[in-house]
């Protein structure tokens, strides 16, 4: 079925993945870095889905290094890079590296001298289609606060002054949406241009630093943002990557409302749950009667958050709001969700349980600011 929508981000197109990590080393740290890399590559070699990696040093500037790796697809890489094992594996590198930049690319086409690309071979090969985006990168962070502090944290997070939206000539912070689910905070950002540059820009703003310091006493995971290693570990663990984004090609309605839905997965089923929701939202993009205009699915381990822009209230069409439309979709979602965590017993095919799930999944909006608000 042809999808009537624009997919700009997806971890589920089946393509191989190329990961590029640019590093700027401290002077004199080369041997320490090489030792840390040897340890890391021995660990990653046994990770399912990993195909190969290379370590390169600039021929122009010896402090600039490059690590490239290839993976069968995006899901196994994301499972690895978001794991606690990865956090511990790369920790020895932190004291060697002044700055890093990570980039991830789907491999769409490939030419090998050993295997000339004839017209017949090109036709037989699986051709991954290029995605058409809107120039916007999407990312989220999630962390938990101490039980009982939720209202105080919500007050702090809702009351800060927006940072300057324009980062440089090519990068602009477009939108920040912040939600809570119990003691879990999710902050999603949309950036036109360079996502890393925007995140660094925001982290340096006085108003943002003041908010981060204000919520520090309430965090379940201790951090010291003045310590680069502590800050790096915290934000690595808090990363909630966008694994799929789709928006309908229909004209954008004026009365869209943004909601976030929280889906706790059964242990080990987070990626499969995210994939199911992504496919459901692709179908919604092709449905002219769907109230959902756009969707971004974020996933890390067994945490799945679905950010939707929808016409009307969620309870006007609970099935569409939850991503349950279609034969047997309720049963698939029921299989992947942690029923105990959502407080739903029995089948999701009943209206009562669908409404109960929607009530549980709907996250509390704290703030939603577009750059025009800044």
C-alpha angles and dihedrals in degrees: 000000000000112000115231097210145068117263111196101165128032138154091185107069092101095238124138114257130232115200119196121193117188115198134188110201129206114251111269094018097100098103093044088050093049090052091050091048092052089054092047097048092050088054097045093046089074096047112114112250096023113127108172146327139203134202116210135181123207115254088211104043117024092202091063116085136174132207118192126183135180125215135188088242141331100271098067091046092050091048089053100042092048094048127105087235090062092049090056095041095057096039094094088060095059096082091051099050127078095184139357138193125191125201129180125200135182112230105235103168134011136188123196124188089215091057111036112212104243120185089252093052092047091052093048095047119092106258113209110209120236114247120235112220140176099240091261126124119205129204139155141201126209133188139152131243129208113281110259094032096081098105093047092049091047090052092051094046094047096049106056125110114252115253122238107286100210110079100174140321093299106026130070134169102234106178142356121197120186127190139168133211110189104307094341119104122201121189116186123190135193117204131187107214125354112019095193092049090050094049091050091047092052093047090057096052113110094225092052094045089052091054092047090052091047094056095043095093090055099050119110090212112058117229139174110205090192088064109073093207093050092047092047093051093046095051092042090056092042095052113119105184124209106243098178138014127179132168127189119252088224118108110281110257117231096224099059118147125198121228134171122213123198119214116184107202128213110262110290095007101092097106093046090050091050090050092052092051091046091054091047091053091048088056091047090054088059094047111090090199097052115115090213113094100173140003140189120193117204121191140178122164105315095340114102122176123183117200112198136183105210140174111239130351123325094242093058087078109009094174093056092040092056095042095246102128116129139047115313093355092122090054091049092050091045090054093052101041125087098243094193092054094052096042095234120136123189131007124347088215091083119091091229094057093043090055091045091051092048091051091050096044097047106101124217110255113229103171138343114189129177122197089257087066092058 
